[in-house]
Coordinates of C-alpha atoms in Angstrom, one line a residue:
M236 CA -176.2 9.5 220.8
T237 CA -179.8 10.7 221.2
L238 CA -182.7 8.3 221.0
Q239 CA -183.5 9.8 217.5
G240 CA -179.9 9.4 216.4
G241 CA -179.9 5.9 217.8
R242 CA -183.0 5.0 215.9
K243 CA -181.5 6.3 212.6
V244 CA -178.4 4.3 213.1
L245 CA -180.5 1.3 214.1
R246 CA -182.6 1.7 210.9
G247 CA -179.4 1.9 208.9
A248 CA -178.1 -1.2 210.6
A249 CA -181.4 -2.9 210.0
W250 CA -181.0 -2.4 206.2
M251 CA -177.4 -3.5 206.4
G252 CA -178.4 -6.4 208.6
A253 CA -181.1 -7.5 206.1
G254 CA -178.5 -7.4 203.4
R255 CA -176.0 -9.4 205.5
I256 CA -178.6 -12.0 206.2
V257 CA -179.3 -12.5 202.5
V258 CA -175.6 -12.4 201.7
N259 CA -174.8 -14.9 204.5
L260 CA -177.5 -17.3 203.5
S261 CA -176.6 -17.2 199.8
G262 CA -172.9 -17.3 200.7
L263 CA -173.5 -20.3 202.9
I264 CA -175.6 -22.1 200.3
S265 CA -172.9 -21.3 197.7
T266 CA -170.1 -22.6 199.9
I267 CA -172.0 -25.8 200.8
M268 CA -172.9 -26.6 197.2
L269 CA -169.5 -25.8 195.9
A270 CA -167.8 -27.8 198.6
R271 CA -169.9 -30.7 197.6
L272 CA -169.1 -30.3 193.9
L273 CA -165.4 -29.2 194.1
S274 CA -162.4 -30.5 195.9
P275 CA -160.2 -28.9 198.6
D276 CA -157.5 -28.6 196.0
D277 CA -159.7 -26.4 193.9
F278 CA -160.4 -24.1 196.8
G279 CA -156.8 -24.0 197.8
L280 CA -155.7 -23.0 194.3
V281 CA -158.2 -20.2 194.0
A282 CA -157.5 -19.0 197.6
I283 CA -153.8 -18.4 196.7
A284 CA -154.8 -16.4 193.6
M285 CA -157.4 -14.4 195.4
A286 CA -155.0 -13.7 198.3
A287 CA -152.4 -12.4 195.9
A288 CA -155.0 -10.2 194.2
A289 CA -156.1 -8.8 197.6
V290 CA -152.6 -7.9 198.6
V291 CA -151.8 -6.3 195.3
G292 CA -155.1 -4.4 195.4
S293 CA -154.4 -3.1 198.9
M294 CA -151.1 -1.6 197.8
S295 CA -153.0 0.8 195.6
E296 CA -156.0 1.2 197.9
L297 CA -157.0 4.9 198.0
S298 CA -159.9 4.8 200.5
L299 CA -161.6 7.5 198.5
T300 CA -165.1 6.5 199.6
Q301 CA -164.2 7.3 203.2
A302 CA -162.7 10.6 202.1
L303 CA -166.0 11.6 200.3
V304 CA -168.0 10.6 203.4
Q305 CA -165.8 12.8 205.6
F306 CA -166.0 15.9 203.3
D307 CA -168.6 18.4 204.3
D308 CA -170.2 18.8 200.9
P309 CA -168.5 16.9 198.0
A310 CA -168.7 18.6 194.6
D311 CA -168.6 17.2 191.1
A312 CA -164.9 17.7 190.9
D313 CA -164.5 15.5 194.0
Y314 CA -166.4 12.7 192.4
H315 CA -164.7 12.9 189.1
S316 CA -161.3 13.0 190.7
A317 CA -162.1 10.0 192.8
W318 CA -163.3 8.1 189.8
T319 CA -160.1 9.0 187.8
L320 CA -157.8 8.0 190.6
N321 CA -159.7 4.6 190.8
L322 CA -159.3 4.2 187.1
I323 CA -155.5 4.7 187.3
R324 CA -155.5 2.2 190.2
A325 CA -157.4 -0.4 188.2
L326 CA -154.9 -0.3 185.4
A327 CA -152.1 -0.6 187.9
I328 CA -153.7 -3.6 189.6
S329 CA -154.1 -5.4 186.2
A330 CA -150.5 -4.8 185.2
I331 CA -149.0 -6.0 188.5
L332 CA -151.1 -9.1 188.7
M333 CA -150.3 -10.1 185.2
A334 CA -146.6 -9.5 185.9
V335 CA -146.6 -11.7 189.0
A336 CA -148.6 -14.6 187.5
W337 CA -145.6 -16.5 186.2
P338 CA -143.4 -16.1 189.3
M339 CA -146.3 -17.1 191.5
A340 CA -146.9 -20.2 189.4
A341 CA -143.3 -21.2 189.6
A342 CA -143.1 -20.5 193.4
Y343 CA -146.1 -22.8 194.1
S344 CA -145.3 -25.2 191.3
E345 CA -148.8 -24.6 189.9
P346 CA -148.9 -23.7 186.2
R347 CA -152.7 -23.5 186.5
L348 CA -152.3 -20.2 188.4
I349 CA -151.3 -18.3 185.2
P350 CA -154.8 -18.3 183.5
I351 CA -156.4 -17.9 186.9
F352 CA -154.4 -14.7 187.5
A353 CA -155.5 -13.3 184.1
V354 CA -159.2 -13.4 185.1
V355 CA -158.5 -12.4 188.7
A356 CA -156.6 -9.4 187.4
F357 CA -159.6 -8.3 185.4
T358 CA -162.0 -8.8 188.3
A359 CA -159.8 -6.9 190.8
A360 CA -159.4 -4.0 188.3
A361 CA -163.1 -3.8 187.5
R362 CA -164.1 -3.5 191.1
A363 CA -162.2 -0.2 191.3
L364 CA -164.6 1.4 188.8
E365 CA -167.6 1.4 191.1
N366 CA -169.7 4.6 190.9
P367 CA -168.3 7.0 193.5
R368 CA -171.6 8.9 193.8
I369 CA -173.1 6.0 195.9
V370 CA -171.5 7.7 198.8
V371 CA -174.4 10.1 198.8
F372 CA -176.6 7.4 200.4
R373 CA -174.1 6.6 203.0
R374 CA -173.6 10.2 204.0
A375 CA -177.3 10.3 204.7
L376 CA -177.2 7.0 206.7
D377 CA -179.3 5.4 204.0
F378 CA -178.0 1.9 203.6
R379 CA -180.8 0.5 201.6
P380 CA -178.7 0.8 198.3
D381 CA -175.9 -1.1 200.0
F382 CA -178.4 -3.8 200.8
E383 CA -179.3 -4.0 197.1
F384 CA -175.7 -4.0 195.9
D385 CA -174.7 -6.7 198.3
V386 CA -177.7 -8.9 197.6
V387 CA -177.4 -8.7 193.8
E388 CA -173.6 -9.3 193.9
K389 CA -174.0 -12.4 196.1
L390 CA -176.9 -13.9 194.2
V391 CA -175.2 -13.5 190.8
S392 CA -172.1 -15.2 192.3
L393 CA -174.2 -18.0 193.7
V394 CA -176.0 -18.7 190.4
V395 CA -173.0 -18.5 188.1
A396 CA -170.6 -20.3 190.3
V397 CA -172.9 -23.2 191.1
A398 CA -174.0 -23.6 187.5
I399 CA -170.4 -23.7 186.2
A400 CA -169.4 -26.1 189.0
F401 CA -172.3 -28.4 188.2
V402 CA -171.3 -28.6 184.6
L403 CA -167.5 -28.5 184.7
R404 CA -166.6 -29.6 188.3
S405 CA -163.7 -27.2 188.0
Y406 CA -162.1 -24.4 190.0
W407 CA -163.2 -22.0 187.2
A408 CA -166.6 -21.9 188.9
L409 CA -165.1 -19.9 191.8
I410 CA -163.2 -17.6 189.5
L411 CA -165.9 -16.8 187.0
G412 CA -168.6 -16.6 189.7
S413 CA -166.6 -13.8 191.3
A414 CA -166.1 -12.0 188.0
A415 CA -169.8 -12.1 187.1
A416 CA -170.8 -10.8 190.5
T417 CA -168.3 -7.9 190.4
L418 CA -169.6 -6.8 186.9
A419 CA -173.2 -7.0 188.2
R420 CA -172.5 -4.8 191.2
I421 CA -170.7 -2.2 189.1
A422 CA -173.6 -2.0 186.7
L423 CA -176.1 -1.6 189.5
T424 CA -174.2 1.3 191.1
Y425 CA -174.6 3.3 187.9
I426 CA -178.3 2.3 187.5
K427 CA -179.1 3.3 191.1
I428 CA -177.7 6.8 190.8
P429 CA -176.8 8.1 187.3
Y430 CA -173.3 9.4 186.9
R431 CA -171.2 10.2 183.8
P432 CA -167.5 10.0 184.8
R433 CA -165.0 12.4 183.5
F434 CA -161.2 12.3 183.6
H435 CA -160.4 14.8 186.3
L436 CA -157.6 15.2 188.8
S437 CA -158.1 18.7 190.2
R438 CA -159.1 17.4 193.7
W439 CA -156.5 14.7 194.0
R440 CA -154.6 16.5 196.7
A441 CA -157.6 16.9 199.0
L442 CA -158.7 13.3 198.5
M443 CA -155.3 12.0 199.2
S444 CA -154.6 14.2 202.2
F445 CA -157.4 12.3 204.0
S446 CA -156.9 8.8 202.5
I447 CA -153.1 8.5 202.3
W448 CA -152.8 7.1 205.9
L449 CA -155.8 4.8 205.2
T450 CA -154.0 3.6 202.0
F451 CA -150.9 2.6 204.0
A452 CA -153.1 1.1 206.7
E453 CA -155.1 -0.9 204.2
I454 CA -151.9 -2.4 202.8
V455 CA -150.8 -3.7 206.2
K456 CA -154.4 -4.7 207.1
T457 CA -154.9 -6.7 204.0
I458 CA -151.6 -8.5 204.4
N459 CA -152.7 -9.4 207.9
L460 CA -156.0 -10.8 206.8
R461 CA -155.6 -12.0 203.3
A462 CA -152.0 -13.2 203.1
V463 CA -152.6 -16.2 205.3
P464 CA -153.3 -18.6 202.4
L465 CA -150.0 -17.4 200.8
V466 CA -148.1 -18.1 204.0
A467 CA -149.9 -21.4 204.6
G468 CA -149.1 -22.4 201.0
A469 CA -145.4 -22.2 201.8
F470 CA -145.8 -24.8 204.5
L471 CA -148.8 -26.9 203.5
P472 CA -150.1 -28.6 200.4
T473 CA -152.8 -26.9 198.3
V474 CA -155.4 -29.3 199.7
A475 CA -154.7 -28.0 203.2
V476 CA -154.9 -24.4 202.0
G477 CA -158.3 -25.3 200.6
Q478 CA -159.3 -26.7 204.0
F479 CA -158.3 -23.4 205.6
S480 CA -160.1 -21.3 203.0
V481 CA -163.4 -23.1 203.4
G482 CA -163.1 -23.2 207.2
E483 CA -162.4 -19.5 207.3
R484 CA -165.2 -18.7 205.0
V485 CA -167.8 -20.7 206.9
A486 CA -166.7 -19.3 210.2
S487 CA -166.5 -15.6 209.1
M488 CA -170.0 -15.5 207.7
P489 CA -172.0 -15.7 210.9
V490 CA -169.5 -13.8 213.0
R491 CA -168.0 -10.9 211.0
E492 CA -171.0 -10.4 208.8
S493 CA -173.5 -10.5 211.7
I494 CA -171.9 -7.5 213.2
G495 CA -170.9 -5.8 209.9
A496 CA -174.3 -4.2 209.7
L497 CA -173.9 -2.2 212.8
Q498 CA -170.2 -1.5 212.1
A499 CA -170.9 -0.1 208.7
T500 CA -173.1 2.6 210.1
L501 CA -170.6 3.8 212.7
F502 CA -168.2 5.9 210.6
P503 CA -171.0 8.2 209.1
A504 CA -172.6 8.4 212.5
F505 CA -169.4 9.3 214.4
S506 CA -168.5 11.8 211.7
R507 CA -171.4 13.9 212.8
M508 CA -170.0 14.0 216.3
A509 CA -166.4 14.8 215.5
D510 CA -166.6 18.1 217.4
D511 CA -168.1 16.5 220.6
L512 CA -165.7 14.0 222.0
A513 CA -167.9 13.1 225.0
R514 CA -170.9 12.4 222.8
M515 CA -168.8 10.3 220.5
R516 CA -167.4 8.3 223.4
A517 CA -170.9 7.7 224.7
A518 CA -172.1 6.6 221.3
Y519 CA -169.1 4.2 220.9
V520 CA -169.7 2.6 224.3
R521 CA -173.3 1.9 223.4
A522 CA -172.5 0.6 220.0
Q523 CA -169.7 -1.7 221.2
A524 CA -171.8 -3.1 224.0
M525 CA -174.4 -4.1 221.5
T526 CA -171.7 -5.5 219.1
S527 CA -170.3 -7.7 221.9
L528 CA -173.7 -8.9 222.8
A529 CA -174.2 -10.2 219.2
A530 CA -170.7 -11.3 218.2
L531 CA -169.5 -13.3 221.2
P532 CA -172.3 -15.8 221.4
F533 CA -172.1 -16.3 217.6
G534 CA -168.4 -17.0 217.7
F535 CA -168.3 -19.2 220.7
G536 CA -171.4 -21.0 219.7
L537 CA -170.2 -21.8 216.2
A538 CA -166.9 -23.0 217.6
A539 CA -168.7 -25.4 219.9
V540 CA -170.7 -27.0 217.1
A541 CA -168.0 -26.9 214.5
Q542 CA -167.6 -30.7 214.1
P543 CA -171.2 -31.6 213.5
V544 CA -171.7 -28.5 211.3
V545 CA -168.9 -29.6 209.0
L546 CA -170.1 -33.1 208.9
I547 CA -173.7 -32.1 208.1
I548 CA -173.2 -29.2 205.7
L549 CA -169.8 -29.9 204.0
G550 CA -169.2 -33.6 204.4
A551 CA -166.5 -35.8 205.9
K552 CA -163.8 -34.8 203.4
W553 CA -163.8 -31.3 205.0
L554 CA -163.3 -32.5 208.6
P555 CA -159.7 -31.2 208.7
A556 CA -161.2 -27.7 208.5
V557 CA -162.8 -28.1 211.9
P558 CA -160.0 -26.5 214.0
V559 CA -159.8 -23.6 211.5
L560 CA -163.5 -23.0 211.7
Q561 CA -163.3 -23.0 215.5
A562 CA -160.3 -20.7 215.6
V563 CA -161.7 -18.1 213.1
A564 CA -165.0 -18.1 214.9
I565 CA -163.5 -17.3 218.3
A566 CA -160.9 -14.9 216.8
S567 CA -163.5 -12.9 215.0
S568 CA -165.7 -12.6 218.1
V569 CA -162.8 -11.6 220.3
Q570 CA -161.8 -8.9 217.9
A571 CA -165.3 -7.6 217.7
V572 CA -165.2 -6.3 221.3
Q573 CA -163.5 -3.2 219.9
N574 CA -163.9 -1.2 216.7
A575 CA -161.4 1.6 216.6
L576 CA -161.4 2.2 212.8
P577 CA -164.5 4.4 212.5
L578 CA -163.4 6.5 215.5
A579 CA -160.0 7.2 213.9
M580 CA -161.6 8.1 210.6
A581 CA -164.3 10.3 212.1
T582 CA -161.7 12.2 214.1
G583 CA -159.3 12.6 211.1
R584 CA -156.6 10.6 212.9
T585 CA -156.1 8.1 210.2
N586 CA -152.4 7.8 210.9
E587 CA -153.3 5.9 214.0
I588 CA -154.9 3.2 211.9
L589 CA -151.6 2.6 210.1
W590 CA -149.5 2.2 213.2
R591 CA -152.2 0.0 214.7
N592 CA -152.0 -2.3 211.7
V593 CA -148.3 -2.3 211.7
R594 CA -148.3 -3.5 215.3
S595 CA -150.8 -6.1 214.4
F596 CA -148.7 -7.3 211.5
L597 CA -145.6 -7.6 213.7
I598 CA -147.5 -9.8 216.1
Q599 CA -149.6 -11.9 213.7
M600 CA -147.1 -12.9 211.0
P601 CA -144.4 -14.3 213.3
L602 CA -147.2 -16.2 215.2
L603 CA -148.6 -17.7 212.0
V604 CA -145.2 -18.8 210.8
L605 CA -144.3 -20.2 214.2
G606 CA -147.7 -22.0 214.4
L607 CA -147.3 -23.5 210.9
A608 CA -143.7 -24.6 211.4
V609 CA -144.3 -26.2 214.8
G610 CA -147.5 -27.8 213.7
R611 CA -146.1 -29.3 210.6
E612 CA -143.0 -30.7 212.4
S613 CA -145.0 -32.1 215.3
A614 CA -148.0 -34.3 216.1
L615 CA -150.1 -31.2 216.4
G616 CA -150.5 -30.7 212.6
G617 CA -150.1 -27.7 210.4
L618 CA -153.7 -26.6 210.4
E619 CA -154.0 -27.0 214.1
G620 CA -150.8 -24.9 214.7
L621 CA -152.2 -22.2 212.3
S622 CA -155.5 -22.2 214.2
L623 CA -153.8 -21.7 217.6
A624 CA -151.8 -18.8 216.2
L625 CA -154.9 -17.2 214.8
V626 CA -156.5 -17.1 218.3
A627 CA -153.4 -15.9 220.0
S628 CA -153.0 -13.0 217.5
A629 CA -156.7 -12.1 217.8
I630 CA -156.3 -11.7 221.6
A631 CA -153.2 -9.5 221.2
N632 CA -154.7 -7.4 218.5
A633 CA -157.9 -6.8 220.5
A634 CA -155.7 -5.4 223.3
I635 CA -153.9 -3.1 220.7
N636 CA -157.2 -1.8 219.5
M637 CA -158.5 -1.1 223.0
T638 CA -155.4 0.9 223.7
M639 CA -156.1 2.9 220.5
V640 CA -159.7 3.5 221.5
R641 CA -158.5 4.8 224.9
K642 CA -156.2 7.2 223.0
L643 CA -159.0 8.4 220.6
V644 CA -161.9 8.9 222.9
A645 CA -160.5 8.5 226.4
S646 CA -162.4 5.3 227.1
P647 CA -160.5 3.4 229.9
L648 CA -159.5 -0.2 229.3
R649 CA -161.6 -1.2 232.3
E650 CA -164.7 0.3 230.7
Q651 CA -164.1 -1.4 227.3
I652 CA -163.5 -4.8 228.9
G653 CA -166.6 -4.3 231.0
L654 CA -168.7 -3.9 227.8
A655 CA -168.0 -7.4 226.9
A656 CA -167.7 -9.1 230.3
R657 CA -171.2 -10.4 230.7
P658 CA -171.6 -11.6 227.1
F659 CA -168.2 -13.2 227.3
V660 CA -169.0 -15.2 230.5
A661 CA -172.4 -16.1 229.2
S662 CA -170.9 -17.3 225.9
V663 CA -168.3 -19.5 227.7
V664 CA -171.1 -21.1 229.8
M665 CA -173.1 -21.7 226.6
A666 CA -170.1 -23.2 224.7
A667 CA -169.3 -25.5 227.6
L668 CA -172.8 -26.9 227.7
V669 CA -172.9 -27.2 223.9
L670 CA -169.6 -29.1 223.8
L671 CA -170.9 -31.5 226.5
L672 CA -174.1 -32.1 224.5
V673 CA -172.2 -32.6 221.2
G674 CA -170.1 -35.3 222.9
T675 CA -173.1 -37.0 224.5
F676 CA -175.4 -36.8 221.5
P677 CA -173.2 -36.8 218.4
A678 CA -174.7 -35.7 215.1
T679 CA -172.6 -37.6 212.5
G680 CA -174.5 -37.5 209.2
T681 CA -176.8 -35.6 206.9
D682 CA -179.9 -37.6 207.9
L683 CA -182.9 -35.9 209.5
P684 CA -182.2 -37.3 213.1
S685 CA -178.7 -35.8 213.0
I686 CA -180.0 -32.4 211.8
L687 CA -182.7 -32.4 214.5
T688 CA -180.2 -33.3 217.1
L689 CA -177.9 -30.4 216.1
A690 CA -180.9 -28.0 216.1
A691 CA -181.9 -29.1 219.6
I692 CA -178.3 -28.6 220.9
I693 CA -178.2 -25.1 219.3
A694 CA -181.5 -24.3 221.0
A695 CA -180.2 -25.5 224.3
G696 CA -177.1 -23.4 223.9
A697 CA -179.2 -20.3 223.1
A698 CA -181.3 -20.9 226.2
A699 CA -178.2 -21.3 228.3
F700 CA -176.7 -18.0 226.9
A701 CA -180.0 -16.1 227.6
A702 CA -180.3 -17.5 231.1
S703 CA -176.7 -16.8 232.0
L704 CA -176.9 -13.3 230.6
F705 CA -180.1 -12.6 232.5
A706 CA -178.5 -13.8 235.8
L707 CA -175.4 -11.8 235.2
H708 CA -177.4 -8.7 234.3
A709 CA -179.5 -9.0 237.4
V710 CA -176.4 -9.1 239.6
F711 CA -173.9 -6.9 237.9
A712 CA -175.7 -4.6 235.4
G713 CA -175.7 -0.8 235.7
P714 CA -178.6 1.4 234.7
A715 CA -177.1 1.9 231.1
S716 CA -176.5 -1.7 230.2
A717 CA -176.5 -2.8 226.6
E718 CA -179.4 -5.2 227.3
R719 CA -181.6 -2.4 228.5
E720 CA -180.5 -0.1 225.6
L721 CA -181.3 -2.7 223.0
A722 CA -184.6 -3.6 224.6
G723 CA -185.5 0.2 224.9
L724 CA -184.8 0.8 221.2
A725 CA -186.7 -2.3 220.2
L726 CA -189.7 -1.3 222.4
A727 CA -189.6 2.2 221.0
G728 CA -189.7 0.8 217.4
L729 CA -192.6 -1.5 218.3
T730 CA -194.6 1.4 219.9
K731 CA -194.0 3.6 216.9
A732 CA -195.2 0.8 214.5
R733 CA -198.3 -0.1 216.5
P734 CA -201.5 1.0 214.8
G735 CA -203.0 4.0 216.6
A736 CA -199.9 4.8 218.6
K737 CA -199.5 8.2 217.1
S738 CA -203.1 9.3 217.6
S739 CA -203.0 8.0 221.2
R740 CA -200.1 10.3 222.0
R741 CA -202.0 13.2 220.6
I742 CA -205.0 12.5 222.8
R743 CA -202.8 12.4 225.9

């Protein structure tokens, strides 16, 4: 990746990053306020319905946006065909979710699931009708519109959900907030770039030839990620499922979303290098080194301060969610040391994604069931057993993905592990110090001293990470380290932005 290309991807990541920051903050605020207003049982009930909707939606996922990004020059017929296929998908999702509402309610002994499924079916179907022409911006590596879509969606969800929760104190706040946010996002996509859809299927074969493997892969991936509440609900009460749902949500925000900005730019960027494997490998190595540098300290740091964070922002009734938060934070950061998906899509080898996800499923699901069963029948506890299973499956899946990256761009496992070695060691040192400080200076309430104590511990952890990383960099770094790359891009951006910089170069 050239410096100019790196800057363009970095600018795209900056827009996505800004969006993620706003999304994370509003999502965190929403979770805190709703956790204070609603009960774990409310969250558990909604988590089961949302998980079922995600699994059903994945079974008809067509991945048409990725196909349009990969096409050299999409025509109107491509966009119309994509919209029509999504319309058919939307109708199918609604019908299936309504059909399974009664069996699901009977299986979980929860008659409240029936009306919930009706609204969730509508929301899931509506999301499929998003304007397909927004891919024009992504193809140009312009992610500012995505920033706008994400921010509007999350803010609408925050306002509507909190308002309903404050008035009704009901799980309907979660359901209706999600529905309102989806409608707002869809409307904005058509406002941003005008498009009059037409019923058209002439290009369905071309679209499906690219996306068919992604469709199958998405089914397995979604079952891996979103079916956990369904599995947990078979072993644990709804209250415990709610504890898992909130713990997973709080942990995934600062970890997955913090690196999502960079990851979202990789597929369009790699697509431009599809004919130059060496260039793509070099770009991947640089991107993943930076991703590891961001994700690992986020994950390990959050896991270390999980208990005081839960006490301060959620309250004592959510303390059972602590092991879940720790496990998801660590698992998310471990999985971030690789990112094979954009490589497979950019090279057109989407079938590799399917087999990767199948292998992950065959590892994760048995581990989850084993962890839940052992935890429930022992002193360990169901949530604790589930948490250990999540970490174990994350490590195994990271190894699977590294093997896939080696196959796609010939990056040796030693090289991939080396990208994350220094951030990993520095993160472990940081986490050890933070755990020691949390035990020595406990922050046990929502009062100002507790908040200041937690802030001081986090600052000490950040300093420990920086010092450890600097020491490791000085001893082990090569000339193309991620730290130097990131510093060079940042310095180049500052130089470009400095007043008079352009004219000074002309004088020289």
